[in-house]
Coordinates of C-alpha atoms in Angstrom, one line a residue:
X1 CA 75.3 97.0 48.0
X2 CA 77.4 95.4 45.5
X3 CA 81.2 93.8 47.0
X4 CA 83.7 96.6 46.5
X5 CA 86.6 95.0 44.1
X6 CA 89.9 96.0 45.2
X7 CA 93.0 94.7 42.8
X8 CA 94.9 92.9 45.1
X9 CA 99.4 94.6 45.4
X10 CA 97.5 96.8 42.0
X11 CA 96.3 94.6 38.8
X12 CA 99.0 92.0 39.4
X13 CA 98.8 89.6 36.4
X14 CA 99.2 92.5 34.5
X15 CA 101.9 94.1 35.7
X16 CA 104.7 94.1 38.5
X17 CA 103.0 94.1 41.6
X18 CA 102.9 96.9 44.4
X19 CA 104.4 99.1 41.6
X20 CA 103.2 102.4 40.1
X21 CA 102.4 100.2 36.6
X22 CA 100.0 97.7 38.5
X23 CA 98.5 100.8 40.6
X24 CA 97.7 103.2 37.7
X25 CA 96.6 100.0 35.8
X26 CA 94.6 99.1 38.1
X27 CA 92.9 102.3 37.9
X28 CA 92.9 102.5 34.1
X29 CA 90.8 99.1 34.5
X30 CA 88.1 100.5 36.5
X31 CA 89.0 98.8 39.7
X32 CA 87.0 100.6 43.1
X33 CA 90.2 100.2 45.1
X34 CA 93.9 99.6 45.9
X35 CA 95.5 96.8 48.0
X36 CA 98.8 97.3 49.0
X37 CA 101.9 96.0 51.3
X38 CA 103.7 97.6 53.6
X39 CA 107.3 97.4 55.6
X40 CA 109.9 99.9 56.8
X41 CA 113.6 100.3 55.7
X42 CA 116.5 99.9 57.7
X43 CA 116.0 104.3 57.7
X44 CA 112.7 103.7 58.9
X45 CA 110.7 104.6 55.5
X46 CA 107.9 102.6 54.8
X47 CA 107.9 101.3 51.1
X48 CA 105.2 99.0 49.5
X49 CA 106.8 95.4 48.8
X50 CA 105.0 92.1 49.3
X51 CA 107.9 89.7 50.9
X52 CA 110.2 90.5 53.5
X53 CA 113.4 89.9 51.1
X54 CA 113.6 92.0 47.7
X55 CA 114.7 88.9 45.9
X56 CA 111.4 87.6 44.1
X57 CA 110.5 91.1 42.9
X58 CA 113.7 92.8 42.3
X59 CA 117.3 91.9 40.9
X60 CA 118.7 91.6 44.8
X61 CA 118.5 89.3 47.9
X62 CA 118.8 90.2 51.0
X63 CA 115.9 92.5 53.5
X64 CA 113.7 95.2 52.7
X65 CA 114.6 96.4 56.7
X66 CA 118.6 96.0 55.6
X67 CA 118.4 98.7 53.0
X68 CA 118.2 102.3 52.7
X69 CA 115.3 103.8 51.4
X70 CA 117.8 105.3 48.7
X71 CA 119.4 101.9 48.2
X72 CA 116.1 100.5 47.8
X73 CA 115.8 102.9 44.6
X74 CA 118.3 101.4 43.0
X75 CA 116.9 97.7 42.0
X76 CA 115.3 96.7 39.3
X77 CA 111.6 96.1 40.5
X78 CA 110.5 95.4 36.9
X79 CA 112.4 92.7 35.2
X80 CA 111.4 89.6 36.7
X81 CA 107.9 90.0 35.7
X82 CA 108.6 91.6 32.0
X83 CA 111.7 92.9 29.9
X84 CA 109.5 96.1 29.5
X85 CA 108.7 97.0 32.6
X86 CA 112.9 97.0 33.4
X87 CA 114.0 99.7 35.4
X88 CA 110.9 99.9 37.5
X89 CA 111.6 101.1 41.4
X90 CA 110.1 100.3 44.7
X91 CA 107.9 102.3 45.6
X92 CA 107.6 104.3 48.8
X93 CA 104.0 104.7 50.9
X94 CA 104.5 108.6 50.5
X95 CA 105.2 108.5 46.4
X96 CA 101.4 106.5 46.0
X97 CA 99.3 108.4 48.6
X98 CA 100.7 111.6 46.4
X99 CA 98.9 109.4 43.4
X100 CA 96.0 108.0 45.3
X101 CA 95.1 111.1 47.3
X102 CA 92.8 113.3 44.5
X103 CA 91.6 109.9 43.2
X104 CA 87.9 108.1 43.5
X105 CA 89.4 105.1 45.0
X106 CA 89.6 103.1 48.2
X107 CA 92.7 101.9 49.7
X108 CA 93.5 98.7 51.8
X109 CA 97.0 98.8 53.5
X110 CA 98.4 95.6 54.4
X111 CA 101.1 96.4 57.1
X112 CA 103.6 93.4 56.8
X113 CA 104.7 93.0 60.9
X114 CA 103.1 89.3 61.2
X115 CA 107.0 87.8 60.0
X116 CA 109.3 90.5 61.0
X117 CA 107.7 93.2 63.7
X118 CA 108.8 96.4 62.9
X119 CA 108.9 99.2 65.4
X120 CA 106.5 101.6 65.2
X121 CA 105.0 100.3 61.4
X122 CA 101.6 101.3 62.6
X123 CA 102.3 105.0 63.9
X124 CA 104.6 105.7 61.2
X125 CA 101.7 104.8 58.3
X126 CA 98.7 106.4 60.2
X127 CA 100.5 109.6 60.4
X128 CA 101.2 109.5 56.3
X129 CA 98.0 108.4 55.8
X130 CA 96.8 111.0 58.0
X131 CA 98.9 113.7 56.3
X132 CA 97.0 112.6 53.1
X133 CA 93.9 113.3 54.4
X134 CA 92.7 109.5 53.6
X135 CA 91.9 107.8 57.2
X136 CA 88.1 107.8 56.1
X137 CA 88.8 105.7 52.7
X138 CA 91.8 103.7 54.0
X139 CA 91.7 100.4 55.5
X140 CA 94.9 98.8 57.9
X141 CA 94.5 95.0 57.9
X142 CA 97.3 92.7 59.3
X143 CA 98.2 89.3 60.1
X144 CA 98.9 90.0 63.6
X145 CA 97.1 90.1 66.1
X146 CA 99.3 92.3 68.5
X147 CA 99.1 94.9 65.7
X148 CA 95.6 94.8 65.5
X149 CA 95.1 95.6 69.3
X150 CA 97.9 98.5 69.2
X151 CA 96.3 100.0 65.9
X152 CA 93.0 100.5 69.0
X153 CA 94.8 103.8 68.9
X154 CA 94.1 105.0 65.7
X155 CA 90.4 104.5 66.8
X156 CA 88.9 106.6 63.4
X157 CA 91.0 104.1 61.2
X158 CA 89.3 100.8 60.1
X159 CA 90.8 98.2 61.2
X160 CA 90.6 94.6 59.6
X161 CA 92.1 91.3 61.4
X162 CA 93.4 89.0 58.7
X163 CA 94.0 85.2 58.5
X164 CA 94.3 82.1 56.7
X165 CA 93.3 79.9 59.9
X166 CA 89.9 78.2 60.1
X167 CA 88.6 79.5 63.3
X168 CA 84.4 79.0 64.3
X169 CA 85.0 82.2 66.8
X170 CA 86.6 84.1 64.3
X171 CA 84.7 87.1 64.7
X172 CA 83.9 87.0 68.3
X173 CA 88.3 86.4 68.8
X174 CA 88.3 89.6 66.0
X175 CA 86.5 92.2 68.5
X176 CA 88.1 90.9 71.1
X177 CA 91.4 92.1 69.4
X178 CA 90.3 95.4 68.1
X179 CA 89.2 95.1 64.8
X180 CA 86.3 96.2 63.2
X181 CA 86.8 94.1 60.1
X182 CA 87.9 90.7 59.3
X183 CA 89.6 89.8 55.8
X184 CA 90.0 85.8 55.3
X185 CA 90.9 84.1 52.3
X186 CA 88.4 82.6 49.7
X187 CA 88.3 78.7 51.0
X188 CA 86.8 79.9 54.7
X189 CA 84.2 82.1 53.3
X190 CA 81.1 80.2 54.1
X191 CA 77.4 81.8 54.5
X192 CA 77.1 81.7 58.9
X193 CA 80.4 83.4 59.3
X194 CA 79.5 86.5 56.8
X195 CA 76.3 86.4 58.8
X196 CA 78.1 86.6 62.0
X197 CA 80.2 89.2 61.2
X198 CA 77.6 91.4 60.0
X199 CA 75.2 91.0 62.9
X200 CA 78.5 93.1 64.7
X201 CA 78.2 95.9 62.6
X202 CA 81.4 94.4 60.1
X203 CA 82.8 94.2 56.8
X204 CA 84.1 90.9 55.7
X205 CA 86.7 90.9 52.6
X206 CA 87.7 88.2 51.0
X207 CA 91.0 87.4 49.2
X208 CA 92.5 86.1 46.6
X209 CA 89.1 86.0 43.7
X210 CA 90.3 85.6 40.5
X211 CA 87.7 82.9 39.0
X212 CA 84.1 83.8 38.0
X213 CA 82.8 80.6 40.7
X214 CA 84.5 82.3 43.0
X215 CA 83.0 85.8 42.2
X216 CA 79.3 84.6 42.0
X217 CA 80.0 83.2 45.6
X218 CA 81.1 85.7 47.3
X219 CA 78.5 87.8 45.4
X220 CA 75.4 85.9 46.7
X221 CA 77.0 85.6 50.3
X222 CA 76.9 89.0 50.5
X223 CA 80.6 90.3 51.2
X224 CA 81.3 93.2 51.1
X225 CA 84.4 93.3 48.8
X226 CA 87.2 91.1 47.1
X227 CA 90.4 91.2 46.7
X228 CA 91.4 90.5 43.0
X229 CA 95.1 89.9 40.8
X230 CA 93.0 90.9 37.7
X231 CA 90.2 93.6 38.1
X232 CA 89.9 93.8 34.1
X233 CA 88.4 90.1 34.6
X234 CA 86.2 90.5 37.6
X235 CA 84.3 93.7 36.9
X236 CA 83.7 91.0 33.4
X237 CA 82.1 88.5 35.8
X238 CA 80.5 91.0 37.2
X239 CA 78.5 92.2 34.2
X240 CA 77.9 88.7 33.7
X241 CA 75.8 88.0 36.5
X242 CA 74.2 91.3 36.0
X243 CA 73.0 89.9 32.8
X244 CA 71.9 86.6 34.1
X245 CA 70.2 88.3 37.5
X246 CA 68.1 90.7 34.5
X247 CA 67.2 87.8 32.5
X248 CA 65.6 85.6 35.8
X249 CA 64.1 89.0 36.3
X250 CA 62.6 88.9 32.9
X251 CA 61.1 85.5 32.6
X252 CA 57.4 85.3 32.6

């Protein structure tokens, strides 16, 4: 089975990351899933933003956790990317789920609790996913081992351990935590790891894949999904791979 293509923070090279512009564009371009990041506001509203601080992607400074949701909604989350996106707002998890629930898209939610260990983040986000009846096509991922352990409580949703670190015992370590999938940075990818994961029936997904050579390796190794900033480009790469495979098969 071909790896699924997830748009990393939406089509984040074409529109401001983690905004409705990026999500809608990813869907239009043909992505099979969307990856996004969740943090909590001061009043415990889950919002979609990658950084713990708003500095890089808005016109203000400060930590997400120190703003109420209404205060965050006043920020400009688009001008940093391009003036045409001026006035774009930070998206709440609910806004996003209302949009995605009737679309044939998979969803990967990264819980951003490896630096700030938001209280009850797992339960708050799970409750919203369950409310919109999206449990069966949602993956939770996190770099935080303790968060993976807490997610055991929600045993009907897929949980992925995220890592940037090389670990020869990664599969067994992830299993011990309670994860049932592994998400790794591309530089950690090797055939043995994929085989070990699949032997334990654990999907293995790769981030962040934007180059043809990397796509080719992920496909040849049998990875289950890739996360990309440029879903349109990756879809073209996939067509190119198929075309090359057909040519090889047709040779006498």
